[in-house]
Coordinates of C-alpha atoms in Angstrom, one line a residue:
M739 CA 25.7 -153.0 -19.0
E740 CA 25.2 -154.6 -22.3
E741 CA 23.5 -158.2 -22.6
K742 CA 25.9 -160.8 -22.4
K743 CA 25.6 -163.4 -25.2
V744 CA 24.5 -166.7 -23.9
S745 CA 24.8 -170.1 -25.7
G746 CA 22.0 -172.2 -26.3
L747 CA 23.4 -174.7 -24.0
G748 CA 23.9 -172.2 -21.5
A749 CA 20.3 -171.3 -21.5
A750 CA 19.3 -174.9 -21.4
S751 CA 21.5 -175.0 -18.2
I752 CA 19.5 -172.3 -16.7
L753 CA 16.0 -173.7 -17.6
T754 CA 17.0 -177.2 -16.1
L755 CA 17.5 -175.3 -12.4
F756 CA 13.8 -174.6 -12.9
L757 CA 12.7 -178.1 -14.4
I758 CA 13.7 -179.8 -11.1
S759 CA 12.8 -177.1 -8.6
M760 CA 9.6 -178.8 -7.5
G761 CA 11.7 -181.9 -6.2
F762 CA 10.4 -182.2 -3.0
S763 CA 7.0 -183.2 -4.7
V764 CA 8.1 -186.7 -5.9
V765 CA 6.8 -187.9 -2.5
T766 CA 3.4 -186.4 -3.0
P767 CA 1.4 -189.0 -4.7
A768 CA 3.3 -191.7 -2.1
M769 CA 1.9 -190.2 0.8
A770 CA -0.4 -192.9 1.5
T771 CA 2.2 -195.8 0.9
L772 CA 4.5 -193.8 2.9
A773 CA 1.8 -193.7 5.8
Q774 CA 1.1 -197.4 5.4
H775 CA 4.7 -198.2 5.9
F776 CA 5.4 -195.7 8.6
A777 CA 2.4 -196.8 10.5
G778 CA 2.1 -194.5 13.9
K779 CA 4.5 -191.9 12.1
D780 CA 3.2 -188.3 11.0
V781 CA 4.5 -189.1 7.6
S782 CA 3.3 -185.4 6.6
W783 CA 6.6 -184.2 7.7
I784 CA 8.5 -186.1 4.7
S785 CA 6.4 -183.8 2.3
T786 CA 6.7 -180.4 4.4
L787 CA 10.0 -180.3 6.0
P788 CA 11.8 -180.0 3.0
T789 CA 10.0 -176.5 2.3
L790 CA 11.5 -175.2 5.7
F791 CA 15.0 -176.0 4.5
V792 CA 14.6 -174.5 1.2
V793 CA 14.0 -171.2 3.0
I794 CA 17.3 -171.7 4.8
G795 CA 19.3 -172.8 1.9
T796 CA 17.9 -169.9 -0.3
F797 CA 18.9 -167.2 2.1
I798 CA 22.5 -168.9 2.2
A799 CA 22.7 -168.7 -1.6
G800 CA 21.4 -165.0 -1.8
N801 CA 24.1 -164.0 0.4
I802 CA 27.1 -165.9 -1.5
M803 CA 26.2 -166.4 -5.1
G804 CA 28.0 -164.3 -7.8
K805 CA 30.0 -162.8 -4.7
K806 CA 31.9 -165.6 -2.5
V807 CA 30.7 -168.4 -4.6
K808 CA 30.0 -168.9 -8.5
Y809 CA 27.0 -169.6 -9.8
R810 CA 28.1 -173.1 -11.0
T811 CA 29.6 -174.0 -7.8
L812 CA 26.5 -173.3 -6.0
A813 CA 24.6 -175.3 -8.3
I814 CA 26.8 -178.2 -8.4
G815 CA 26.9 -178.4 -4.8
G816 CA 23.3 -177.8 -4.4
S817 CA 22.5 -180.9 -6.9
I818 CA 24.8 -183.1 -5.0
L819 CA 22.9 -182.4 -1.6
Y820 CA 19.5 -182.8 -3.4
L821 CA 20.6 -186.2 -4.8
A822 CA 21.9 -187.4 -1.4
G823 CA 19.1 -186.2 0.6
G824 CA 16.4 -187.3 -2.2
C825 CA 17.5 -190.6 -2.7
G826 CA 18.9 -191.5 0.7
P827 CA 16.1 -193.0 2.3
A828 CA 16.0 -195.6 -0.1
F829 CA 18.7 -197.4 1.4
F830 CA 17.5 -197.7 4.9
D831 CA 14.1 -198.0 6.9
N832 CA 14.4 -195.4 9.6
Y833 CA 11.6 -192.6 10.0
A834 CA 14.1 -190.0 11.7
L835 CA 16.7 -190.8 9.0
T836 CA 14.5 -190.2 6.8
L837 CA 13.6 -186.6 7.8
V838 CA 17.4 -186.1 8.0
C839 CA 17.6 -186.6 4.6
R840 CA 14.6 -184.7 3.6
G841 CA 16.2 -181.7 5.1
I842 CA 19.6 -182.4 3.2
L843 CA 17.2 -182.5 0.1
G844 CA 15.4 -179.1 0.8
L845 CA 18.7 -177.6 1.7
G846 CA 20.2 -178.5 -1.8
L847 CA 17.0 -177.3 -3.5
G848 CA 17.3 -174.0 -1.6
L849 CA 20.7 -173.2 -2.8
M850 CA 19.5 -173.9 -6.3
S851 CA 16.3 -172.5 -6.4
P852 CA 17.1 -169.1 -6.5
L853 CA 20.0 -169.1 -9.4
G854 CA 17.7 -169.5 -12.3
N855 CA 15.8 -166.3 -11.7
A856 CA 18.8 -164.5 -10.8
L857 CA 21.0 -165.7 -13.6
I858 CA 18.1 -164.8 -16.0
I859 CA 17.7 -161.3 -14.7
G860 CA 21.5 -160.9 -14.7
L861 CA 21.9 -162.1 -18.5
Y862 CA 19.0 -161.1 -20.3
K863 CA 17.5 -157.7 -20.9
G864 CA 14.1 -156.5 -22.0
Q865 CA 11.8 -158.8 -23.9
K866 CA 14.1 -161.7 -24.3
Q867 CA 14.3 -161.5 -20.1
A868 CA 10.5 -161.7 -19.8
S869 CA 10.3 -164.6 -22.6
M870 CA 13.0 -166.8 -20.4
L871 CA 11.4 -166.1 -16.9
G872 CA 8.2 -167.4 -18.6
Y873 CA 10.0 -170.4 -20.1
G874 CA 11.3 -170.7 -16.6
T875 CA 7.9 -171.0 -15.0
L876 CA 7.1 -173.5 -18.0
C877 CA 9.7 -175.9 -16.9
M878 CA 9.3 -175.6 -13.3
N879 CA 5.0 -176.8 -13.9
A880 CA 6.8 -179.3 -16.2
G881 CA 9.0 -180.6 -13.9
G882 CA 6.4 -180.8 -11.2
I883 CA 4.3 -182.9 -13.7
I884 CA 7.1 -185.4 -14.7
L885 CA 8.4 -185.6 -10.9
Q886 CA 4.9 -186.2 -9.5
M887 CA 4.2 -188.9 -12.1
L888 CA 7.6 -190.6 -11.6
G889 CA 6.9 -190.6 -8.1
G890 CA 3.4 -192.1 -8.5
S891 CA 4.7 -194.7 -10.7
L892 CA 7.6 -195.9 -8.4
A893 CA 5.0 -196.1 -5.3
S894 CA 2.9 -198.4 -6.9
I895 CA 5.5 -201.1 -7.1
P896 CA 4.1 -203.6 -4.6
E897 CA 6.1 -204.3 -1.3
V898 CA 8.8 -202.1 -2.0
G899 CA 7.0 -199.0 -3.6
W900 CA 7.7 -196.9 -0.3
K901 CA 11.5 -197.3 -0.8
Y902 CA 11.7 -197.0 -4.4
V903 CA 9.8 -193.7 -4.6
F904 CA 12.6 -191.8 -3.4
F905 CA 14.8 -193.1 -6.3
G906 CA 12.4 -190.5 -8.2
H907 CA 14.9 -187.8 -6.9
A908 CA 17.4 -189.4 -9.5
F909 CA 15.7 -187.1 -12.0
G910 CA 18.2 -184.3 -10.5
A911 CA 21.1 -186.0 -11.9
L912 CA 20.0 -183.9 -15.1
G913 CA 20.3 -180.9 -13.0
L914 CA 24.1 -181.8 -11.8
I915 CA 25.2 -182.5 -15.5
M916 CA 23.7 -179.3 -16.6
A917 CA 25.1 -177.4 -13.7
F918 CA 28.7 -177.8 -15.4
F919 CA 27.5 -175.5 -18.6
L920 CA 25.9 -172.7 -16.3
P921 CA 26.9 -169.3 -17.8
E922 CA 28.2 -166.8 -15.0
P923 CA 27.2 -163.2 -15.5
E924 CA 30.0 -160.5 -15.9
L925 CA 31.3 -158.7 -13.1
A926 CA 32.4 -155.2 -13.3
P927 CA 36.1 -154.6 -14.5
A928 CA 38.4 -154.4 -11.8
S929 CA 39.8 -151.0 -12.8
A930 CA 36.2 -149.4 -12.8
A931 CA 35.6 -151.1 -9.1
A932 CA 38.6 -149.4 -7.8
D933 CA 37.7 -146.2 -9.0
A934 CA 34.0 -146.4 -7.8
P935 CA 33.0 -145.1 -4.6
K936 CA 33.2 -147.3 -1.5
S937 CA 29.4 -147.2 -1.4
K938 CA 27.3 -150.3 -1.1
E939 CA 24.4 -150.5 -3.2
K940 CA 21.0 -151.1 -1.2
M941 CA 18.5 -153.6 -2.1
S942 CA 15.1 -151.9 -2.8
G943 CA 12.5 -151.8 -0.1
L944 CA 10.0 -152.8 -2.6
V945 CA 11.3 -156.2 -2.9
W946 CA 10.1 -157.0 0.7
I947 CA 6.4 -155.9 -0.8
M948 CA 7.4 -158.6 -3.6
A949 CA 8.4 -161.3 -1.7
G950 CA 5.3 -160.6 0.8
L951 CA 3.0 -160.8 -2.1
L952 CA 4.1 -164.3 -3.1
C953 CA 4.3 -165.5 0.6
L954 CA 0.7 -164.3 1.1
F955 CA -0.5 -166.1 -2.2
N956 CA 1.0 -169.5 -1.1
V957 CA -0.4 -169.1 2.6
L958 CA -3.8 -168.7 0.8
N959 CA -3.4 -171.0 -2.3
Y960 CA -2.2 -174.0 -0.5
P961 CA -5.2 -174.7 1.5
V962 CA -7.3 -174.8 -1.7
M963 CA -4.4 -177.4 -3.2
M964 CA -4.7 -179.3 0.0
N965 CA -8.3 -179.5 0.4
I966 CA -9.6 -179.9 -3.4
S967 CA -9.7 -183.6 -2.9
V968 CA -12.3 -183.0 0.3
L969 CA -14.5 -180.7 -2.0
F970 CA -14.6 -183.1 -4.7
E971 CA -15.7 -186.0 -2.1
V972 CA -18.3 -183.8 -0.3
R973 CA -20.0 -182.5 -3.6
N974 CA -20.1 -186.0 -5.3
A975 CA -17.8 -184.7 -8.0
G976 CA -15.5 -187.7 -8.8
G977 CA -13.6 -188.3 -5.7
A978 CA -9.7 -188.4 -5.4
A979 CA -9.0 -189.5 -8.9
A980 CA -10.9 -186.8 -10.3
A981 CA -9.3 -184.4 -8.0
A982 CA -6.0 -185.6 -9.0
T983 CA -6.8 -184.8 -12.7
S984 CA -7.9 -181.4 -11.8
L985 CA -4.6 -180.8 -10.0
S986 CA -2.5 -181.9 -13.0
L987 CA -4.5 -179.5 -15.1
Y988 CA -3.7 -176.6 -12.7
T989 CA -0.1 -177.4 -13.5
V990 CA -0.7 -177.7 -17.3
A991 CA -2.4 -174.4 -17.2
G992 CA 0.9 -173.0 -15.2
C993 CA 3.1 -174.6 -18.5
V994 CA 0.9 -172.6 -20.9
A995 CA 0.9 -169.4 -18.9
G996 CA 4.8 -169.9 -18.9
L997 CA 5.0 -170.6 -22.6
I998 CA 3.0 -167.6 -23.6
F999 CA 4.3 -165.1 -20.9
G1000 CA 6.8 -163.1 -23.0
K1001 CA 4.4 -162.1 -25.4
L1002 CA 1.5 -161.5 -22.8
F1003 CA 4.1 -159.0 -21.1
Q1004 CA 5.1 -157.6 -24.0
F1005 CA 1.3 -156.5 -25.2
A1006 CA 0.0 -156.2 -21.6
Q1007 CA 2.8 -155.0 -19.4
R1008 CA 0.7 -152.5 -17.4
W1009 CA -1.9 -154.7 -16.5
C1010 CA -0.3 -158.3 -16.3
L1011 CA -0.5 -158.4 -12.3
T1012 CA -4.1 -157.2 -12.3
I1013 CA -4.9 -159.9 -15.0
G1014 CA -3.0 -162.6 -13.1
Y1015 CA -4.3 -161.9 -9.6
A1016 CA -7.9 -161.4 -11.0
L1017 CA -7.7 -164.9 -12.7
C1018 CA -6.8 -166.3 -9.0
G1019 CA -9.5 -164.7 -7.5
L1020 CA -12.1 -165.7 -10.0
G1021 CA -10.9 -169.2 -10.2
A1022 CA -10.8 -169.4 -6.4
L1023 CA -14.5 -168.3 -6.7
C1024 CA -15.3 -171.1 -9.2
V1025 CA -13.8 -173.7 -6.6
Y1026 CA -16.0 -172.1 -3.8
T1027 CA -19.1 -171.7 -5.9
G1028 CA -18.8 -175.0 -8.1
S1029 CA -21.1 -178.0 -7.2
T1030 CA -19.5 -180.0 -10.4
G1031 CA -16.1 -181.2 -11.1
V1032 CA -16.1 -179.4 -14.2
I1033 CA -16.7 -175.8 -12.6
M1034 CA -14.0 -176.5 -10.0
T1035 CA -11.5 -177.8 -12.6
A1036 CA -12.0 -174.6 -14.4
G1037 CA -11.4 -172.8 -11.3
L1038 CA -8.1 -174.7 -11.0
L1039 CA -7.2 -173.8 -14.4
M1040 CA -7.7 -170.2 -13.9
I1041 CA -5.7 -170.0 -10.6
G1042 CA -2.7 -172.0 -12.3
F1043 CA -2.9 -169.9 -15.3
G1044 CA -2.8 -166.5 -13.2
F1045 CA 0.0 -167.6 -10.7
S1046 CA 2.3 -168.4 -13.4
V1047 CA 1.8 -165.1 -14.6
V1048 CA 2.1 -163.3 -11.5
M1049 CA 5.3 -165.0 -10.5
P1050 CA 7.5 -164.0 -13.8
C1051 CA 5.9 -160.5 -13.5
I1052 CA 7.1 -160.3 -9.9
M1053 CA 10.6 -161.6 -10.8
T1054 CA 10.6 -159.1 -13.9
W1055 CA 9.6 -156.0 -11.3
A1056 CA 12.5 -157.2 -8.8
G1057 CA 14.9 -156.9 -11.8
M1058 CA 13.8 -153.4 -12.7
A1059 CA 13.4 -152.1 -9.0
T1060 CA 16.8 -153.2 -7.3
P1061 CA 20.1 -152.2 -8.3
P1062 CA 22.1 -155.1 -10.2
S1063 CA 24.3 -155.9 -7.6
T1064 CA 21.4 -156.9 -5.2
V1065 CA 19.5 -158.8 -7.7
A1066 CA 20.8 -162.2 -6.2
A1067 CA 19.9 -161.3 -3.0
A1068 CA 16.5 -160.0 -4.0
T1069 CA 15.2 -163.1 -5.9
S1070 CA 16.5 -165.2 -2.9
L1071 CA 14.5 -163.3 -0.6
I1072 CA 11.4 -163.6 -2.7
L1073 CA 11.5 -167.3 -3.1
A1074 CA 12.8 -167.7 0.4
L1075 CA 9.4 -166.2 1.7
M1076 CA 7.3 -167.9 -1.1
N1077 CA 8.4 -171.2 0.4
M1078 CA 7.7 -169.9 3.6
G1079 CA 4.2 -169.3 2.9
A1080 CA 3.6 -173.0 2.3
F1081 CA 4.9 -173.7 5.5
I1082 CA 2.7 -171.0 7.1
S1083 CA -0.4 -172.4 5.4
S1084 CA -0.6 -175.0 8.1
F1085 CA -0.7 -172.9 10.8
W1086 CA -3.2 -170.4 8.9
L1087 CA -5.7 -173.4 8.7
Q1088 CA -5.3 -174.1 12.5
F1089 CA -5.9 -170.4 13.2
L1090 CA -9.1 -170.5 10.7
N1091 CA -10.1 -173.6 12.7
A1092 CA -9.9 -172.0 16.2
V1093 CA -11.5 -168.8 15.0
V1094 CA -14.3 -169.8 12.7
G1095 CA -14.7 -173.5 13.6
E1096 CA -13.8 -174.6 9.9
N1097 CA -11.1 -174.0 7.4
L1098 CA -12.6 -175.7 4.2
Y1099 CA -14.5 -172.8 2.9
S1100 CA -13.4 -169.8 5.1
A1101 CA -9.7 -170.4 3.8
I1102 CA -11.2 -169.9 0.2
I1103 CA -13.2 -166.9 1.0
V1104 CA -10.3 -165.3 2.3
G1105 CA -8.3 -166.0 -0.7
I1106 CA -11.1 -164.8 -3.2
V1107 CA -11.2 -161.3 -1.5
V1108 CA -7.4 -160.8 -1.0
H1109 CA -6.8 -161.7 -4.9
F1110 CA -9.4 -159.5 -6.1
V1111 CA -8.1 -156.5 -3.6
T1112 CA -4.6 -157.0 -4.9
A1113 CA -5.9 -157.1 -8.6
A1114 CA -7.6 -153.7 -8.1
A1115 CA -4.2 -152.5 -6.1
F1116 CA -2.4 -153.0 -9.4
V1117 CA -4.9 -151.4 -11.3
V1118 CA -4.0 -148.2 -9.5
Y1119 CA -0.3 -148.8 -9.0
N1120 CA 1.7 -149.6 -12.3
P1121 CA 5.1 -150.7 -11.3
F1122 CA 6.6 -151.2 -14.7
K1123 CA 6.2 -147.5 -15.4
K1124 CA 9.9 -147.2 -15.4
K1125 CA 12.1 -149.0 -18.0

């Protein structure tokens, strides 16, 4: 199948899907404000509950997008759910209803999250595909920075900050507007479909390995992100403010990786996954051993860059490994399990605490070992040997 010509507006609308994909992170800088307002309630659910519904929405999208429902229609519906669920808690003061809204927000994000990668893999080929996947990662990280800054600014408004932070999700209106301009991949001609055998193409079993890799990455990496402020405190490396700056630089490193991924993949295709995982392992090692904020920040920079190489690389691998008709389902499965990894990470920390007696340093050690072992595995196995 020849590559379909995509307009500049169409490409921009695809990248907008990535820009708002981190929408649930708007409340992250406001957790202290929310905890103060909802005193006695476990406000961590306000942050983590959407990720569970993202998984549900992603599975739904994978089964219907491009087949039963158009990509454009799914993006519009997902955007409306995201806006309603995201901004809803600003109009009432009720913890239980806030959680309901967070679930609706997660469902909307889940419906949208696999669309960008599936459209890029379906509409672009070769080097252009790799570049667009990289730009998607760039937009995802840039959107995370914008949304967290927006949430932090709104949360700082005296007395009403807990309420106004939810209005930060209104940034998703950009996604709703741009959804009307999303291009649709061309379907096979009707005559050809009629003459074709009735056999149904099956998704490659390798997709489960790809999904498992990203799930495992989040299980191992989330504890580092959640505990980095604790490490800065116990090592007298600057406290919470310095930790927040380091986390921002983690995202900036991801933006840089997304920007140059197309060129990197062109020259180092065979070794991209090895490079990405090795950087993550080296970064986690710096976080574990670093006694100063500079060394730990350097570690976060390496992890951020490494992951933003690994993720588009795995999406490229998926596009090569599975039949075109199963790409939508494959990308949905990969993203669903990746988000599930973030949810599982809390239970992983509980498990380590029960077995080892602590979950701060042991979680990082496991991550270091797994990242380096995975990097070594991709030295032996080349997922891009077939064009």
